[in-house]
PDB file of C-alpha atoms and ligand atoms in Angstrom:
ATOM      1  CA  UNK A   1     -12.744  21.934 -11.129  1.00  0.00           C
ATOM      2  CA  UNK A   2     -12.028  23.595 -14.515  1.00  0.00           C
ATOM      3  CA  UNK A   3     -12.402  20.101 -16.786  1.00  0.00           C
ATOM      4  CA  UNK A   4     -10.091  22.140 -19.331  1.00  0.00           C
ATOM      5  CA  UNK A   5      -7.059  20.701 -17.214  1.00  0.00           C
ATOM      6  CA  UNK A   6      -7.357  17.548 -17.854  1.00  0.00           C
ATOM      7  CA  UNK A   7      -7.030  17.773 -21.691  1.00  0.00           C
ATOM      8  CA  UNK A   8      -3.418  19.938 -20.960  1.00  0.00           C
ATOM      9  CA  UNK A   9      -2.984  16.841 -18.526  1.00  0.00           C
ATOM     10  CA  UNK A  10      -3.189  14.556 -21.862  1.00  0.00           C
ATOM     11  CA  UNK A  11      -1.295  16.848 -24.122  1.00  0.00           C
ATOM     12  CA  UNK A  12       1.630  16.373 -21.616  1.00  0.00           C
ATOM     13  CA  UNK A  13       0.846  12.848 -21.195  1.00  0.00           C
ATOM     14  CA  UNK A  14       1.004  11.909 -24.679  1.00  0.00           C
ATOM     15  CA  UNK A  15       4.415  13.993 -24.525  1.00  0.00           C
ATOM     16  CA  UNK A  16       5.826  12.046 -21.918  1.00  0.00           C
ATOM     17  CA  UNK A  17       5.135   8.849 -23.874  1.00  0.00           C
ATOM     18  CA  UNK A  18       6.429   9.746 -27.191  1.00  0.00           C
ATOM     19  CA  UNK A  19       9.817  11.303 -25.499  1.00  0.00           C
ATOM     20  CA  UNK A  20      11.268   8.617 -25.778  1.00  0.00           C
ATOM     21  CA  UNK A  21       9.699   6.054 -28.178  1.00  0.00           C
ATOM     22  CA  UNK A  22       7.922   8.354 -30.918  1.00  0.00           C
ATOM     23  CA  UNK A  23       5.737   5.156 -31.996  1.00  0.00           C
ATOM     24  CA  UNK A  24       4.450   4.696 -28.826  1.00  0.00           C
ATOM     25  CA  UNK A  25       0.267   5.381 -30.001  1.00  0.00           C
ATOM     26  CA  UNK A  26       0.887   3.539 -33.593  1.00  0.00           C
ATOM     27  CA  UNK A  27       2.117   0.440 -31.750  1.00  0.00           C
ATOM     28  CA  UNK A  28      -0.879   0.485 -28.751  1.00  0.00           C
ATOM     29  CA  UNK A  29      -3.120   0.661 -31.956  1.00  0.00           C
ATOM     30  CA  UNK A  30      -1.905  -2.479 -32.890  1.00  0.00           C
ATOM     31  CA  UNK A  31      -3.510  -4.265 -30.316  1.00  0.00           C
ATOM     32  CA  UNK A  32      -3.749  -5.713 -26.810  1.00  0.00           C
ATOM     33  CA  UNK A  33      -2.479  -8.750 -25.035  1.00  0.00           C
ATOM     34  CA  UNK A  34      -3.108  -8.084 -21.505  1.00  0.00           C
ATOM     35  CA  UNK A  35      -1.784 -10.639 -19.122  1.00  0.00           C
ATOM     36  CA  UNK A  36      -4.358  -9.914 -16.478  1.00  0.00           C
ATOM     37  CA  UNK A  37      -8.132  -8.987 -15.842  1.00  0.00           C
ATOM     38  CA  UNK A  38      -8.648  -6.505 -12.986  1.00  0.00           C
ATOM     39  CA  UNK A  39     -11.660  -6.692 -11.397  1.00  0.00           C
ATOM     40  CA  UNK A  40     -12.040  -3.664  -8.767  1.00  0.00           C
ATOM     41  CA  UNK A  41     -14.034  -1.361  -7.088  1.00  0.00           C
ATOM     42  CA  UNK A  42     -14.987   2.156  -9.164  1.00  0.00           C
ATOM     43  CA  UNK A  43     -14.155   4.180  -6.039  1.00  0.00           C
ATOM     44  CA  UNK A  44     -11.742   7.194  -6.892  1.00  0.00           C
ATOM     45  CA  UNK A  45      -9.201   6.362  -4.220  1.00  0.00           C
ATOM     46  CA  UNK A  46      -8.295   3.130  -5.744  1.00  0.00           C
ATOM     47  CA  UNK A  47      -6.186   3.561  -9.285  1.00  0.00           C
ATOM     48  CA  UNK A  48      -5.732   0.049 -10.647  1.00  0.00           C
ATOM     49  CA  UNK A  49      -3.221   0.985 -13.337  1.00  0.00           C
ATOM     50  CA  UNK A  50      -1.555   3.097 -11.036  1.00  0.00           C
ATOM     51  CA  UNK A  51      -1.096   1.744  -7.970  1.00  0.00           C
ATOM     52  CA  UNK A  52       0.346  -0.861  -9.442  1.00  0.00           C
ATOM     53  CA  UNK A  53       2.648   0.681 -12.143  1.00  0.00           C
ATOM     54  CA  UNK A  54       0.934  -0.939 -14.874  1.00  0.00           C
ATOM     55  CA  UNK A  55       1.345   0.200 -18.546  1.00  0.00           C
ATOM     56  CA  UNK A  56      -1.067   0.818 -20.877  1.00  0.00           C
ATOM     57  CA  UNK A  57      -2.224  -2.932 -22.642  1.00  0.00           C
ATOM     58  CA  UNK A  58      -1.162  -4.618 -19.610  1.00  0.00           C
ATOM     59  CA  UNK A  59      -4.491  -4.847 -17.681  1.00  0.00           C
ATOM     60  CA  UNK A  60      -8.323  -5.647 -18.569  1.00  0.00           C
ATOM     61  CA  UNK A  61     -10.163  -3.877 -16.396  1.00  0.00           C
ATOM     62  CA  UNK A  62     -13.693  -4.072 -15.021  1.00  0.00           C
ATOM     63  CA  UNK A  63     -14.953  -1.749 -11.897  1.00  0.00           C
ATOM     64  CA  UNK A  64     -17.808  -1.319 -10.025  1.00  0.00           C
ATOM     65  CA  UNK A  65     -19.135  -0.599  -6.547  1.00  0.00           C
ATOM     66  CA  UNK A  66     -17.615  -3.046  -4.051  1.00  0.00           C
ATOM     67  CA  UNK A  67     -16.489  -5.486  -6.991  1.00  0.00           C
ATOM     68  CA  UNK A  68     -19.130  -7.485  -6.878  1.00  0.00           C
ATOM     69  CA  UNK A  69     -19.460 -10.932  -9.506  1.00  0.00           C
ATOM     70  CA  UNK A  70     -22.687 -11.757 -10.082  1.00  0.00           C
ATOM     71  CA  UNK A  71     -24.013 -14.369 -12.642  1.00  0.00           C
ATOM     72  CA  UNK A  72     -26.699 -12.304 -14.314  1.00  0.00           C
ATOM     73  CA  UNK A  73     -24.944  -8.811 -14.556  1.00  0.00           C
ATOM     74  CA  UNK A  74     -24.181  -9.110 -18.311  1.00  0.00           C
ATOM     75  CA  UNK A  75     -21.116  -6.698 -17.969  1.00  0.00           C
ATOM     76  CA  UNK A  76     -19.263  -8.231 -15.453  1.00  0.00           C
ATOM     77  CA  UNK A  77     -19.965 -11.677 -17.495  1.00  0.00           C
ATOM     78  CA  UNK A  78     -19.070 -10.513 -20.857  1.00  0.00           C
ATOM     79  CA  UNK A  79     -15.951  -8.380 -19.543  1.00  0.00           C
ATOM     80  CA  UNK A  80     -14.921 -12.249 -17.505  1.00  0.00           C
ATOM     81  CA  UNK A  81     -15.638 -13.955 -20.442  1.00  0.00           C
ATOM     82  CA  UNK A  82     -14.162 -11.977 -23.494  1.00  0.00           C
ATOM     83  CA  UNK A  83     -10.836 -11.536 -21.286  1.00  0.00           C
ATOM     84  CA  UNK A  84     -10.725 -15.813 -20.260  1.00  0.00           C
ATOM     85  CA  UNK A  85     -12.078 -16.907 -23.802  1.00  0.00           C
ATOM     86  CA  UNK A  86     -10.745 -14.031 -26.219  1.00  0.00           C
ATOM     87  CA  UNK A  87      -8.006 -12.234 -24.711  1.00  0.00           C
ATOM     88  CA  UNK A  88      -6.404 -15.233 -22.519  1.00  0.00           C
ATOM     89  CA  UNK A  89      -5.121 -13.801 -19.672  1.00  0.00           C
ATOM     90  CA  UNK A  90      -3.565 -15.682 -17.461  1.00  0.00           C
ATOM     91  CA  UNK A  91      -4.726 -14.049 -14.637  1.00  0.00           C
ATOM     92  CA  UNK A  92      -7.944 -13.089 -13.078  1.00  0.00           C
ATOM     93  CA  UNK A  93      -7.691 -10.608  -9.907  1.00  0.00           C
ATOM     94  CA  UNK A  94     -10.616  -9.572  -7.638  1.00  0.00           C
ATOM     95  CA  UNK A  95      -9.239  -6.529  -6.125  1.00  0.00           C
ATOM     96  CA  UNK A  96     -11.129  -5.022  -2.975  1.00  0.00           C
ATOM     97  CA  UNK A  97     -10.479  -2.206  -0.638  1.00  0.00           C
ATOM     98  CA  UNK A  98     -10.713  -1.372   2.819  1.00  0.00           C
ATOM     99  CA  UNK A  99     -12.512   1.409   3.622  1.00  0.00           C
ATOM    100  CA  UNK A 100     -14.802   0.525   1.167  1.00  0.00           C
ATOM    101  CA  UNK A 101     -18.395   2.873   0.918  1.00  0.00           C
ATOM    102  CA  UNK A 102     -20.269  -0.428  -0.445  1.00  0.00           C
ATOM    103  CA  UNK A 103     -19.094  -2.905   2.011  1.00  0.00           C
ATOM    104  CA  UNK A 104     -19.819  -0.360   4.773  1.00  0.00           C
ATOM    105  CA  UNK A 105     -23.544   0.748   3.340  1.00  0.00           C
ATOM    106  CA  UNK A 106     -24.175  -3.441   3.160  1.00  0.00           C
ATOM    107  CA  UNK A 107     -23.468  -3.468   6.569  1.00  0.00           C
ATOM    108  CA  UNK A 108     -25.613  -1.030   7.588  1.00  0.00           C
ATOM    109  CA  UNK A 109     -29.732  -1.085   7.840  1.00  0.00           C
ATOM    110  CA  UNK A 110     -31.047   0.952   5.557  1.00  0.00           C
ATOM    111  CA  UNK A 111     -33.050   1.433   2.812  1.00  0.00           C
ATOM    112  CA  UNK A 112     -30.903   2.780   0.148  1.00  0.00           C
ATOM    113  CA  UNK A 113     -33.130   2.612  -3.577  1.00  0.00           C
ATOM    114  CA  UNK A 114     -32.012   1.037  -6.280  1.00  0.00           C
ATOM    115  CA  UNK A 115     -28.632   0.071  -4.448  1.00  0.00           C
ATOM    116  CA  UNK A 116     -30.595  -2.375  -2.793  1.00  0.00           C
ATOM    117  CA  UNK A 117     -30.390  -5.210  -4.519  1.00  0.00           C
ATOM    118  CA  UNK A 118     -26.420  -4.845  -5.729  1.00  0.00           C
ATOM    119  CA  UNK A 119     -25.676  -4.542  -1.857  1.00  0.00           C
ATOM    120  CA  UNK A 120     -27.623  -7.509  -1.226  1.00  0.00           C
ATOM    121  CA  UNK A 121     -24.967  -9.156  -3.099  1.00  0.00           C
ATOM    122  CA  UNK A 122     -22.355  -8.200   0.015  1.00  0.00           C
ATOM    123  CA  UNK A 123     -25.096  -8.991   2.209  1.00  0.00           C
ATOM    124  CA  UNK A 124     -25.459 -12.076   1.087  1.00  0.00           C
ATOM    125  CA  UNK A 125     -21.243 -12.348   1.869  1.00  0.00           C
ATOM    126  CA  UNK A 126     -22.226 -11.586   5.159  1.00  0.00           C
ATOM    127  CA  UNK A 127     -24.787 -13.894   5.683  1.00  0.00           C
ATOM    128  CA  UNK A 128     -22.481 -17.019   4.742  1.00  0.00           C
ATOM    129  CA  UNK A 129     -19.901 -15.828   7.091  1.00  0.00           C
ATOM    130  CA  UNK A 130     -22.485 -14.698  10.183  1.00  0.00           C
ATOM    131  CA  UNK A 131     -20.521 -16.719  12.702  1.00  0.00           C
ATOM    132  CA  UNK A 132     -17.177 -15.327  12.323  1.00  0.00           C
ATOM    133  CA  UNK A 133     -17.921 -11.430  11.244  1.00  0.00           C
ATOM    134  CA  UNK A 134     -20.327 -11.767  14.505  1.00  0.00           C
ATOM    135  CA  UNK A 135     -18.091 -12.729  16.578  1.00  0.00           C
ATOM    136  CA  UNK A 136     -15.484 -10.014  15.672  1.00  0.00           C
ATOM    137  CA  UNK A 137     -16.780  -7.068  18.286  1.00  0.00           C
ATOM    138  CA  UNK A 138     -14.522  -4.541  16.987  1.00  0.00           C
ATOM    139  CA  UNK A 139     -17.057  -2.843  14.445  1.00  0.00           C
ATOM    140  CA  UNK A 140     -13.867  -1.328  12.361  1.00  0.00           C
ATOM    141  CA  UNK A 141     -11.864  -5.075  12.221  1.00  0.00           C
ATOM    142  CA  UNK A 142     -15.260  -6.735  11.075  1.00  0.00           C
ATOM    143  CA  UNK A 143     -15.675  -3.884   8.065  1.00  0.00           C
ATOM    144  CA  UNK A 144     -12.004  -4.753   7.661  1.00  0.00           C
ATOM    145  CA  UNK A 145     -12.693  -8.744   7.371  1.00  0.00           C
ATOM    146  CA  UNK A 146     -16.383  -8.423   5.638  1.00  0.00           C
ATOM    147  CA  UNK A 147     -14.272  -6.413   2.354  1.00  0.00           C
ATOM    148  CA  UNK A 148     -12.101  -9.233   3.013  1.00  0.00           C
ATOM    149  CA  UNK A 149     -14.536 -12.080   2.668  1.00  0.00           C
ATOM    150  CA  UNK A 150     -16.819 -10.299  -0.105  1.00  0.00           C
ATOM    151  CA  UNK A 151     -13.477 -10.479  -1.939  1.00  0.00           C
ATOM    152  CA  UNK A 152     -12.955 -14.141  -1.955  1.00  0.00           C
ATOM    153  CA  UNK A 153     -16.740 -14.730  -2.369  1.00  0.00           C
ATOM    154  CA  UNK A 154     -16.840 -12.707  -5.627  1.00  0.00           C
ATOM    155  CA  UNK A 155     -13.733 -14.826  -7.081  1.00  0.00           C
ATOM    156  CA  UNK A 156     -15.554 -17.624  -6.038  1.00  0.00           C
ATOM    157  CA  UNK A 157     -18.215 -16.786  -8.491  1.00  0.00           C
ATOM    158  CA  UNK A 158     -15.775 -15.834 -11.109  1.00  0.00           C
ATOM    159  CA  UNK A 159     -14.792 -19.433 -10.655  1.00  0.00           C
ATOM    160  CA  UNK A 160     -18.206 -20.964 -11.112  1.00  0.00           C
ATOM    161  CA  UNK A 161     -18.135 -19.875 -14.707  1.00  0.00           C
ATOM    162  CA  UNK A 162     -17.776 -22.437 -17.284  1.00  0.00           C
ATOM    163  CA  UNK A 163     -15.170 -20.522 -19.513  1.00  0.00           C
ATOM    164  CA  UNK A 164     -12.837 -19.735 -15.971  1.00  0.00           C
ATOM    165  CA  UNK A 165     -13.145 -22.946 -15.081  1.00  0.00           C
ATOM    166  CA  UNK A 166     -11.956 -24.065 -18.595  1.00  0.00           C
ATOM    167  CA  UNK A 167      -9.351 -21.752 -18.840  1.00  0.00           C
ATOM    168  CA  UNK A 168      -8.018 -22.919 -15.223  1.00  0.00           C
ATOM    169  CA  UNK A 169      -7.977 -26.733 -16.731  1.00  0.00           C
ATOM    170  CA  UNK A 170      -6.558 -26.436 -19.955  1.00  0.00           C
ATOM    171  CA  UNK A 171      -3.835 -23.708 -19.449  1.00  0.00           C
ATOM    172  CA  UNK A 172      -3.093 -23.138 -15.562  1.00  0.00           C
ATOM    173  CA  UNK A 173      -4.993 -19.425 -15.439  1.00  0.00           C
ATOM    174  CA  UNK A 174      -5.025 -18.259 -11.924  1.00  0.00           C
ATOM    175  CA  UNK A 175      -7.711 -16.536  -9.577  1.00  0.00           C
ATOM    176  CA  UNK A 176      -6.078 -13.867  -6.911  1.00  0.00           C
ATOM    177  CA  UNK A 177      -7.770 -11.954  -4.314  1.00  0.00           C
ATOM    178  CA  UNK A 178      -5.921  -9.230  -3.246  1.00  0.00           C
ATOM    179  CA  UNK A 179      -6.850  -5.826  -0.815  1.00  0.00           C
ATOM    180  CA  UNK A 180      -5.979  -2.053  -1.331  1.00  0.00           C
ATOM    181  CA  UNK A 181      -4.936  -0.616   2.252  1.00  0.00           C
ATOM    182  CA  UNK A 182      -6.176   3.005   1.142  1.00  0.00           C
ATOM    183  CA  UNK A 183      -4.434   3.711   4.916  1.00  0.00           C
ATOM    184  CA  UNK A 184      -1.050   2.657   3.769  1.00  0.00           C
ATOM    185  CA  UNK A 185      -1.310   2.478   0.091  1.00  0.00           C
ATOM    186  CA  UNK A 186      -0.304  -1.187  -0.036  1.00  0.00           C
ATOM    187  CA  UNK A 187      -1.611  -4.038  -2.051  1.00  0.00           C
ATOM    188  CA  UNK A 188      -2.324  -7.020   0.482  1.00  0.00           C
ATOM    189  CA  UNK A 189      -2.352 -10.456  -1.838  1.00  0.00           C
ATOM    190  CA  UNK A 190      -5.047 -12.385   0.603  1.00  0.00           C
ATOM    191  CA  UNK A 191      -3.483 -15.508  -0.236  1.00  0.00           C
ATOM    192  CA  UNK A 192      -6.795 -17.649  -0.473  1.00  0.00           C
ATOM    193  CA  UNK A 193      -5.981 -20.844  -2.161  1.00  0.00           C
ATOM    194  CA  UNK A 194      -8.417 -21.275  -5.602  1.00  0.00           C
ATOM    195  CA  UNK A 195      -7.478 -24.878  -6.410  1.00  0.00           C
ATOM    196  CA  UNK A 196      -8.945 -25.938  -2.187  1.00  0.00           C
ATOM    197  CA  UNK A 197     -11.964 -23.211  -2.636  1.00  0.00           C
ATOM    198  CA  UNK A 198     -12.276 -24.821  -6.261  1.00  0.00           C
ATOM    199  CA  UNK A 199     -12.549 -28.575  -4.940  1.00  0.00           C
ATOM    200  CA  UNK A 200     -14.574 -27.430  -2.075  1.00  0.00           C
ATOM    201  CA  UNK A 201     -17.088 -25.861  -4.768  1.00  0.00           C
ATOM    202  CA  UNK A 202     -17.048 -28.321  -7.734  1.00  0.00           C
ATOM    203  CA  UNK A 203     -19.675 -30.997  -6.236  1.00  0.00           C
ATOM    204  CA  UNK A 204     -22.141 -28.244  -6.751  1.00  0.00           C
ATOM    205  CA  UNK A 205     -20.733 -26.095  -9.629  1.00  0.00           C
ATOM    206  CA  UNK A 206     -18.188 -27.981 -11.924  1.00  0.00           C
ATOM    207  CA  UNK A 207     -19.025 -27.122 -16.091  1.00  0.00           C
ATOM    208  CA  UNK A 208     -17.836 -30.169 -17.423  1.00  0.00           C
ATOM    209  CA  UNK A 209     -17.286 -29.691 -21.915  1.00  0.00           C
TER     210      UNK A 209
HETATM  211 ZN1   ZN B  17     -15.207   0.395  -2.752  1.00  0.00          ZN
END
């Protein structure tokens, strides 16, 4: 791949967005208010801003492999944080994918280095829902429901955190999960209700002020 392309991909770009509104760059330098934090996985095939014709300042974004939430990665936390506390979006989405390389190397029995423990979050997913990914014999369906389930576990533990749970309190902020059919291209809103998973949680994990 000559890397040269993509800075005539940019020189177009930043044509096409001063067409029509030559202040474009002066006003995104004034500042962000993004409505909503995107938290997704960093594979290639899955484009937040894209896929879902979002604008530049209109989504916080953190990615990594198989969007996983975990309470002492210090990125994930600060990204969570500065975006709930700072930034005061009003929505948090954990965004997953089928066909997801993570998901399917957590599944599998191997021995894969440093990956280890990061996977052994989605293991971990698995092991809390044993009966029902078990009991799925189709091995394709129960990759399909695992990515499904690691998604609602990992905005589970978004919702755990004292500054979420605040934020969800004092000014109605939402959790999503949602999918990315790579197969189809469509974005699959799981539906999983955050206020239930939130009361089923909060004996254990309520931050009171
Ligand atoms: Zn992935």
């Amino acid at each position: 791949m000559d890397l040269s392309k993509i800075f005539e991909n940019n020189e177009k770009w930043i044509q096409s967005k001063t067409q029509n509104d030559p202040a474009y760059f002066e006003n995104l330098n004034k500042g962000q208010k993004p409505e909503v934090l995107y938290i997704g996985c960093s594979d290639s095939r899955v484009t937040a801003e894209d896929l879902m014709g979002m604008q530049p300042g209109e989504l916080f974004v953190h990615r990594n492999v198989a969007n996983v939430v975990n309470a002492i990665d210090l990125n994930a936390q600060s990204v969570i944080n500065y975006a709930v506390t700072h930034l005061e979006v009003n929505h948090v989405v954990v965004c997953g994918h089928y066909s997801c390389g993570g998901v399917k190397a957590a599944m599998q029995a191997q021995d894969l280095g440093i990956l280890n423990p990061w996977l052994r979050n989605i293991r971990d997913v698995y092991r809390s829902h044993k009966d029902e990914l078990n009991a799925i014999s189709d091995e394709d369906k129960r990759y399909d429901r695992l990515v499904e389930l690691n998604v609602k576990e990992q905005a589970i533990n978004v919702v755990k955190m004292a500054a979420v749970q605040r934020a969800m309190r004092k000014r109605g902020m939402q959790i999503h999960g949602w999918v990315f059919d790579i197969k189809s291209g469509k974005l699959i809103d799981l539906e999983i209700d955050f206020q239930k998973a939130l009361s089923d949680i909060m004996e254990i994990y309520r931050l009171e002020d």
